[in-house]
Short mmCIF file of C-alpha atoms in Angstrom, two decimals:
data_model
loop_
_atom_site.label_atom_id
_atom_site.label_comp_id
_atom_site.label_asym_id
_atom_site.label_seq_id
_atom_site.Cartn_x
_atom_site.Cartn_y
_atom_site.Cartn_z
CA MET A 1 -0.08 -49.82 -25.72
CA THR A 2 0.59 -46.16 -24.96
CA PRO A 3 4.00 -45.19 -26.37
CA ALA A 4 6.36 -43.84 -23.73
CA THR A 5 6.91 -40.72 -25.83
CA SER A 6 3.23 -39.69 -25.67
CA LEU A 7 2.98 -40.75 -22.04
CA PHE A 8 5.70 -38.23 -21.21
CA SER A 9 3.90 -35.27 -22.84
CA PRO A 10 3.75 -33.31 -19.53
CA VAL A 11 7.58 -33.22 -19.51
CA GLU A 12 8.21 -33.38 -23.26
CA ALA A 13 9.78 -29.91 -23.35
CA ASP A 14 11.92 -30.82 -20.33
CA LEU A 15 13.18 -33.96 -22.08
CA HIS A 16 14.19 -31.94 -25.16
CA ILE A 17 16.25 -29.65 -22.92
CA LEU A 18 17.75 -32.73 -21.24
CA ALA A 19 18.78 -34.26 -24.58
CA ASP A 20 20.58 -31.07 -25.60
CA ASN A 21 22.26 -30.67 -22.22
CA LEU A 22 23.57 -34.24 -22.04
CA LYS A 23 25.82 -33.77 -25.06
CA GLN A 24 27.11 -30.45 -23.70
CA LEU A 25 27.80 -31.89 -20.25
CA VAL A 26 30.24 -34.44 -21.65
CA GLY A 27 32.39 -31.70 -23.16
CA ASN A 28 35.08 -31.91 -25.83
CA ASP A 29 38.23 -32.30 -23.74
CA HIS A 30 38.59 -36.00 -24.58
CA PRO A 31 37.77 -36.56 -28.29
CA ILE A 32 37.37 -40.36 -28.20
CA LEU A 33 35.35 -40.37 -25.00
CA SER A 34 33.26 -37.48 -26.26
CA LEU A 35 32.64 -39.34 -29.50
CA ALA A 36 31.58 -42.42 -27.54
CA ALA A 37 29.24 -40.34 -25.38
CA GLU A 38 27.82 -38.59 -28.44
CA HIS A 39 27.10 -42.02 -29.92
CA LEU A 40 25.41 -43.15 -26.70
CA PHE A 41 23.19 -40.13 -26.18
CA GLY A 42 22.37 -39.99 -29.87
CA ALA A 43 21.18 -43.60 -29.78
CA GLY A 44 17.89 -42.46 -28.30
CA GLY A 45 16.08 -44.73 -25.91
CA LYS A 46 12.89 -43.85 -24.08
CA ARG A 47 14.57 -41.74 -21.35
CA ILE A 48 12.24 -43.38 -18.83
CA ARG A 49 14.45 -42.75 -15.80
CA PRO A 50 15.03 -39.00 -16.30
CA ALA A 51 11.36 -38.64 -17.33
CA ILE A 52 10.31 -40.08 -13.97
CA VAL A 53 12.66 -37.67 -12.17
CA LEU A 54 11.11 -34.75 -14.08
CA LEU A 55 7.56 -36.00 -13.45
CA VAL A 56 8.23 -36.43 -9.72
CA SER A 57 9.84 -32.97 -9.67
CA ARG A 58 6.78 -31.35 -11.24
CA ALA A 59 4.33 -33.40 -9.17
CA THR A 60 6.01 -32.26 -5.94
CA MET A 61 6.61 -28.61 -6.85
CA SER A 62 2.87 -27.91 -7.11
CA LYS A 63 2.39 -24.42 -8.51
CA ASP A 64 6.08 -23.57 -8.72
CA ASP A 65 8.30 -24.40 -11.69
CA ILE A 66 11.02 -26.99 -11.30
CA THR A 67 14.50 -25.70 -10.50
CA PRO A 68 17.79 -26.07 -12.41
CA ARG A 69 18.80 -28.58 -9.71
CA HIS A 70 15.82 -30.79 -10.63
CA ARG A 71 16.90 -30.67 -14.28
CA ARG A 72 20.48 -31.48 -13.39
CA LEU A 73 19.33 -34.44 -11.28
CA ALA A 74 17.45 -35.83 -14.30
CA GLU A 75 20.60 -35.43 -16.42
CA ILE A 76 22.75 -37.13 -13.76
CA THR A 77 20.25 -40.00 -13.61
CA GLU A 78 20.52 -40.59 -17.34
CA MET A 79 24.33 -40.34 -17.23
CA ILE A 80 24.51 -42.99 -14.50
CA HIS A 81 22.12 -45.25 -16.39
CA THR A 82 24.05 -44.85 -19.64
CA ALA A 83 27.39 -45.51 -17.93
CA SER A 84 26.00 -48.72 -16.46
CA LEU A 85 24.79 -49.85 -19.90
CA VAL A 86 28.26 -49.32 -21.39
CA HIS A 87 29.82 -51.53 -18.71
CA ASP A 88 27.01 -54.11 -18.99
CA ASP A 89 27.61 -54.41 -22.73
CA VAL A 90 31.31 -55.09 -22.15
CA VAL A 91 30.54 -57.76 -19.54
CA ASP A 92 27.83 -59.35 -21.71
CA GLU A 93 29.82 -58.91 -24.94
CA SER A 94 26.73 -57.36 -26.56
CA GLU A 95 27.18 -56.09 -30.10
CA LYS A 96 23.94 -54.09 -30.25
CA ARG A 97 22.08 -51.78 -27.87
CA ARG A 98 18.80 -50.08 -28.83
CA GLY A 99 19.36 -51.33 -32.35
CA VAL A 100 22.73 -49.61 -32.79
CA ASP A 101 26.32 -50.75 -32.32
CA THR A 102 27.56 -50.75 -28.74
CA VAL A 103 30.50 -48.59 -27.69
CA HIS A 104 32.81 -51.56 -27.21
CA SER A 105 31.95 -52.99 -30.65
CA LEU A 106 32.86 -49.64 -32.22
CA PHE A 107 35.78 -48.50 -30.10
CA GLY A 108 36.97 -51.64 -28.30
CA ASN A 109 36.66 -52.79 -24.69
CA ARG A 110 39.31 -50.44 -23.32
CA VAL A 111 37.60 -47.28 -24.58
CA ALA A 112 34.18 -48.64 -23.55
CA VAL A 113 35.30 -49.26 -19.96
CA LEU A 114 36.95 -45.83 -19.84
CA ALA A 115 33.85 -44.20 -21.36
CA GLY A 116 31.67 -45.79 -18.68
CA ASP A 117 34.11 -44.68 -15.95
CA PHE A 118 34.20 -41.20 -17.48
CA LEU A 119 30.39 -40.89 -17.37
CA PHE A 120 30.24 -42.18 -13.79
CA ALA A 121 32.94 -39.68 -12.77
CA GLN A 122 31.20 -36.80 -14.50
CA ALA A 123 27.87 -37.75 -12.96
CA SER A 124 29.54 -37.77 -9.54
CA TRP A 125 31.07 -34.34 -10.13
CA TYR A 126 27.76 -32.79 -11.20
CA LEU A 127 26.08 -34.56 -8.30
CA ALA A 128 28.49 -32.99 -5.80
CA ASN A 129 27.73 -29.59 -7.30
CA LEU A 130 24.04 -29.92 -6.39
CA ASP A 131 25.20 -29.05 -2.85
CA ASN A 132 22.70 -31.39 -1.20
CA LEU A 133 24.34 -34.07 0.90
CA ASP A 134 21.22 -36.26 1.13
CA VAL A 135 20.89 -36.33 -2.67
CA VAL A 136 24.62 -37.02 -3.06
CA LYS A 137 24.29 -40.00 -0.70
CA LEU A 138 21.26 -41.39 -2.55
CA LEU A 139 22.82 -41.29 -6.02
CA SER A 140 26.21 -42.46 -4.75
CA GLN A 141 24.39 -45.47 -3.29
CA VAL A 142 22.97 -46.14 -6.76
CA ILE A 143 26.45 -46.34 -8.27
CA MET A 144 27.52 -48.80 -5.56
CA ASP A 145 24.33 -50.84 -6.02
CA LEU A 146 24.85 -51.13 -9.78
CA ALA A 147 28.28 -52.65 -9.25
CA THR A 148 26.93 -54.93 -6.51
CA GLY A 149 24.18 -56.10 -8.84
CA GLU A 150 26.67 -57.16 -11.48
CA ILE A 151 28.65 -59.12 -8.88
CA VAL A 152 25.54 -60.81 -7.44
CA GLN A 153 24.44 -61.74 -10.97
CA ALA A 154 27.85 -63.22 -11.80
CA VAL A 155 28.03 -65.18 -8.53
CA ASN A 156 24.58 -66.67 -9.09
CA SER A 157 25.13 -67.54 -12.74
CA PHE A 158 23.53 -70.91 -13.62
CA ASP A 159 22.48 -71.36 -9.97
CA VAL A 160 19.29 -73.46 -10.10
CA ASP A 161 18.80 -73.02 -6.35
CA ILE A 162 18.61 -69.22 -6.42
CA SER A 163 15.67 -67.98 -4.34
CA MET A 164 13.07 -65.44 -5.45
CA ASP A 165 14.29 -63.12 -2.68
CA THR A 166 17.84 -63.23 -4.06
CA TYR A 167 16.55 -62.59 -7.58
CA LEU A 168 14.51 -59.58 -6.41
CA GLN A 169 17.46 -58.21 -4.45
CA LYS A 170 19.68 -58.53 -7.53
CA THR A 171 16.95 -56.89 -9.61
CA TYR A 172 16.82 -54.02 -7.13
CA TYR A 173 20.58 -53.52 -7.37
CA LYS A 174 20.70 -53.66 -11.16
CA THR A 175 17.55 -51.72 -12.03
CA ALA A 176 15.23 -50.55 -9.27
CA THR A 177 17.81 -48.67 -7.18
CA LEU A 178 18.08 -45.91 -9.80
CA PHE A 179 14.28 -45.59 -10.08
CA ALA A 180 13.92 -45.54 -6.28
CA ASN A 181 16.73 -43.24 -5.21
CA SER A 182 16.36 -40.72 -8.03
CA SER A 183 12.61 -40.42 -7.32
CA LYS A 184 13.33 -39.80 -3.65
CA ALA A 185 16.12 -37.34 -4.54
CA ALA A 186 13.72 -35.34 -6.73
CA GLY A 187 11.33 -35.09 -3.79
CA ILE A 188 14.13 -33.96 -1.48
CA LEU A 189 15.04 -31.17 -3.92
CA SER A 190 11.36 -30.15 -3.77
CA GLU A 191 11.65 -30.12 0.05
CA VAL A 192 8.86 -32.65 0.61
CA SER A 193 8.26 -34.24 4.02
CA GLN A 194 10.31 -37.25 5.09
CA GLN A 195 7.25 -39.50 4.73
CA THR A 196 6.60 -38.27 1.19
CA ALA A 197 10.26 -38.81 0.31
CA GLU A 198 10.02 -42.41 1.54
CA ASN A 199 6.81 -42.93 -0.45
CA LEU A 200 8.58 -41.66 -3.58
CA TYR A 201 11.39 -44.10 -2.90
CA GLU A 202 8.89 -46.98 -2.64
CA TYR A 203 7.14 -45.83 -5.80
CA GLY A 204 10.42 -45.95 -7.72
CA ARG A 205 11.55 -49.22 -6.13
CA ASN A 206 8.37 -51.10 -7.00
CA LEU A 207 8.09 -49.56 -10.46
CA GLY A 208 11.71 -50.48 -11.17
CA LEU A 209 11.16 -54.06 -10.04
CA ALA A 210 8.06 -54.35 -12.25
CA PHE A 211 9.99 -52.87 -15.17
CA GLN A 212 12.82 -55.42 -14.89
CA ILE A 213 10.53 -58.39 -14.32
CA VAL A 214 8.75 -57.46 -17.56
CA ASP A 215 12.13 -57.22 -19.31
CA ASP A 216 12.99 -60.68 -17.99
CA ILE A 217 9.74 -62.06 -19.39
CA PHE A 218 10.69 -60.61 -22.79
CA ASP A 219 13.65 -62.99 -22.92
CA PHE A 220 11.09 -65.75 -23.50
CA THR A 221 8.31 -63.98 -25.39
CA SER A 222 9.93 -61.49 -27.77
CA SER A 223 11.65 -61.79 -31.13
CA THR A 224 15.27 -60.96 -31.84
CA ASP A 225 14.14 -57.82 -33.70
CA THR A 226 12.24 -56.56 -30.65
CA LEU A 227 14.91 -57.41 -28.11
CA GLY A 228 17.92 -56.42 -30.19
CA LYS A 229 19.46 -59.75 -29.14
CA PRO A 230 18.46 -63.41 -29.62
CA ALA A 231 15.52 -64.60 -27.53
CA GLY A 232 16.71 -66.74 -24.64
CA SER A 233 20.11 -65.08 -24.55
CA ASP A 234 19.78 -64.14 -20.86
CA LEU A 235 19.06 -67.75 -19.96
CA GLU A 236 21.89 -68.93 -22.20
CA ASP A 237 24.23 -66.61 -20.26
CA GLY A 238 23.11 -68.21 -17.01
CA HIS A 239 20.83 -65.44 -15.74
CA ILE A 240 18.16 -67.18 -13.67
CA THR A 241 15.18 -64.82 -13.72
CA ALA A 242 11.62 -64.96 -12.37
CA PRO A 243 10.12 -67.08 -15.20
CA VAL A 244 12.91 -69.63 -14.77
CA ILE A 245 12.68 -69.72 -10.97
CA TYR A 246 8.97 -70.42 -11.19
CA ALA A 247 9.43 -72.96 -14.01
CA LEU A 248 12.07 -74.83 -12.00
CA GLU A 249 9.39 -75.60 -9.40
CA GLU A 250 7.49 -77.58 -12.08
CA LYS A 251 10.10 -78.87 -14.50
CA GLN A 252 12.90 -81.00 -13.04
CA GLU A 253 14.44 -81.51 -16.48
CA LEU A 254 15.07 -77.77 -16.70
CA LYS A 255 17.41 -78.03 -13.72
CA THR A 256 19.55 -80.60 -15.54
CA LEU A 257 19.83 -78.46 -18.68
CA ILE A 258 20.87 -75.36 -16.71
CA LYS A 259 23.37 -77.25 -14.57
CA ARG A 260 25.24 -78.44 -17.65
CA LYS A 261 25.08 -74.88 -19.09
CA PHE A 262 23.24 -75.95 -22.27
CA LYS A 263 26.34 -77.68 -23.63
CA GLN A 264 24.50 -80.34 -25.60
CA ALA A 265 22.80 -79.65 -28.93
CA GLY A 266 19.22 -78.50 -28.49
CA ASP A 267 19.57 -77.87 -24.74
CA LEU A 268 18.70 -74.18 -24.89
CA GLU A 269 15.73 -74.73 -27.21
CA LYS A 270 14.41 -77.44 -24.91
CA ALA A 271 14.87 -75.19 -21.87
CA LEU A 272 12.91 -72.38 -23.55
CA MET A 273 10.10 -74.81 -24.36
CA LEU A 274 10.00 -76.01 -20.75
CA VAL A 275 9.71 -72.44 -19.44
CA GLU A 276 6.98 -71.65 -21.97
CA ASP A 277 5.14 -74.86 -21.02
CA SER A 278 5.16 -73.93 -17.34
CA LYS A 279 3.28 -71.35 -15.30
CA GLY A 280 6.50 -69.36 -15.01
CA ILE A 281 5.65 -66.59 -17.45
CA GLN A 282 2.12 -66.04 -16.11
CA ARG A 283 3.33 -66.06 -12.49
CA SER A 284 6.01 -63.54 -13.46
CA ARG A 285 3.32 -61.35 -15.06
CA ASP A 286 1.37 -61.52 -11.80
CA LEU A 287 4.50 -60.62 -9.83
CA ALA A 288 5.16 -57.59 -12.05
CA ALA A 289 1.51 -56.52 -11.72
CA SER A 290 1.69 -56.71 -7.92
CA LYS A 291 4.81 -54.54 -7.86
CA ALA A 292 3.22 -51.99 -10.22
CA LYS A 293 0.13 -51.83 -7.99
CA LEU A 294 2.31 -51.21 -4.94
CA ALA A 295 4.09 -48.41 -6.77
CA VAL A 296 0.82 -46.59 -7.46
CA GLN A 297 -0.33 -46.95 -3.85
CA HIS A 298 2.73 -45.04 -2.67
CA ILE A 299 1.92 -41.87 -4.62
CA ALA A 300 -1.78 -41.75 -3.76
CA GLN A 301 -1.13 -38.92 -1.28
CA LEU A 302 0.53 -36.59 -3.82
CA PRO A 303 -1.62 -33.61 -4.85
CA SER A 304 -3.81 -34.37 -7.86
CA SER A 305 -2.15 -33.12 -11.06
CA PRO A 306 -1.45 -34.21 -14.66
CA THR A 307 2.09 -35.21 -13.66
CA ARG A 308 0.87 -37.37 -10.77
CA GLN A 309 -1.57 -39.04 -13.17
CA THR A 310 1.30 -39.71 -15.57
CA LEU A 311 3.28 -41.34 -12.74
CA ILE A 312 0.24 -43.57 -12.13
CA ASP A 313 -0.07 -44.29 -15.86
CA MET A 314 3.61 -45.29 -15.89
CA ALA A 315 2.69 -48.41 -13.92
CA ASP A 316 0.12 -49.35 -16.57
CA TYR A 317 2.65 -48.62 -19.32
CA VAL A 318 5.26 -50.92 -17.77
CA LEU A 319 2.76 -53.81 -17.74
CA SER A 320 1.27 -52.97 -21.14
CA ARG A 321 4.66 -53.59 -22.76
CA LEU A 322 3.77 -57.29 -22.52
CA ASN A 323 0.64 -56.91 -24.68
#
């Protein structure tokens, strides 16, 4: 598998600048919130979302260098993503994220919620200062979608009748919206045609869906060390994902276990075995592969360049994480 860090070599220097800027953008006016943000941005992560923004920016600027507004958009994208993770960890009561302590486990729920709000607010302020109404609308939609995704997920908790369409819509809200709208926004800042902007949106949407489907497969195939949380924890929390939806078509017993929320001893272990014994994981792999293929098709018209090739390779990388 190609590591994300080497995959991003065309924008490696840009990502170093981004990492330095993120800590400066938070500022020092609020010591506790600044400390929380410092902890978050220092925790690393692959920076996949801002890397895609930078790659799209370079792929659409042709011979010209990217602008400070492109760089700021990448920073805003990472701030929004990080803010959403802080809130997710509070909702999910997660103690670890990327192998390090979560903000709420270090500073408490109150500070964690405020830190997430603080990052969303700062991202919105920097977004407004890009002075591009279309881009403001796109990234503002992302923030609304993220909240909607959490609500849809909560409403459909332990729902054995959830449809694949509902799952994919929730997945779009929680993950793919940021990929899609930030890719399109980068194109708009490069002044691409409306058709190209829509193609960039579809690239990000399908790549984001593939990315999350793969993550959902990991809940059944990865170890606690790899995930940073116990395997099967998403299912235990009632999140009905693609592998489970497919498995439910084959395994009636799985429906019973989910409906009673794994309250009897051995229920969760039995449920995991039923999913693994079904075609759910392979069908989910196929679904992720189809979304990744669609993503690549939507950037076929971009001018040939190393950055376009990296955007294509991103689709392979997302799938190769399963190997």
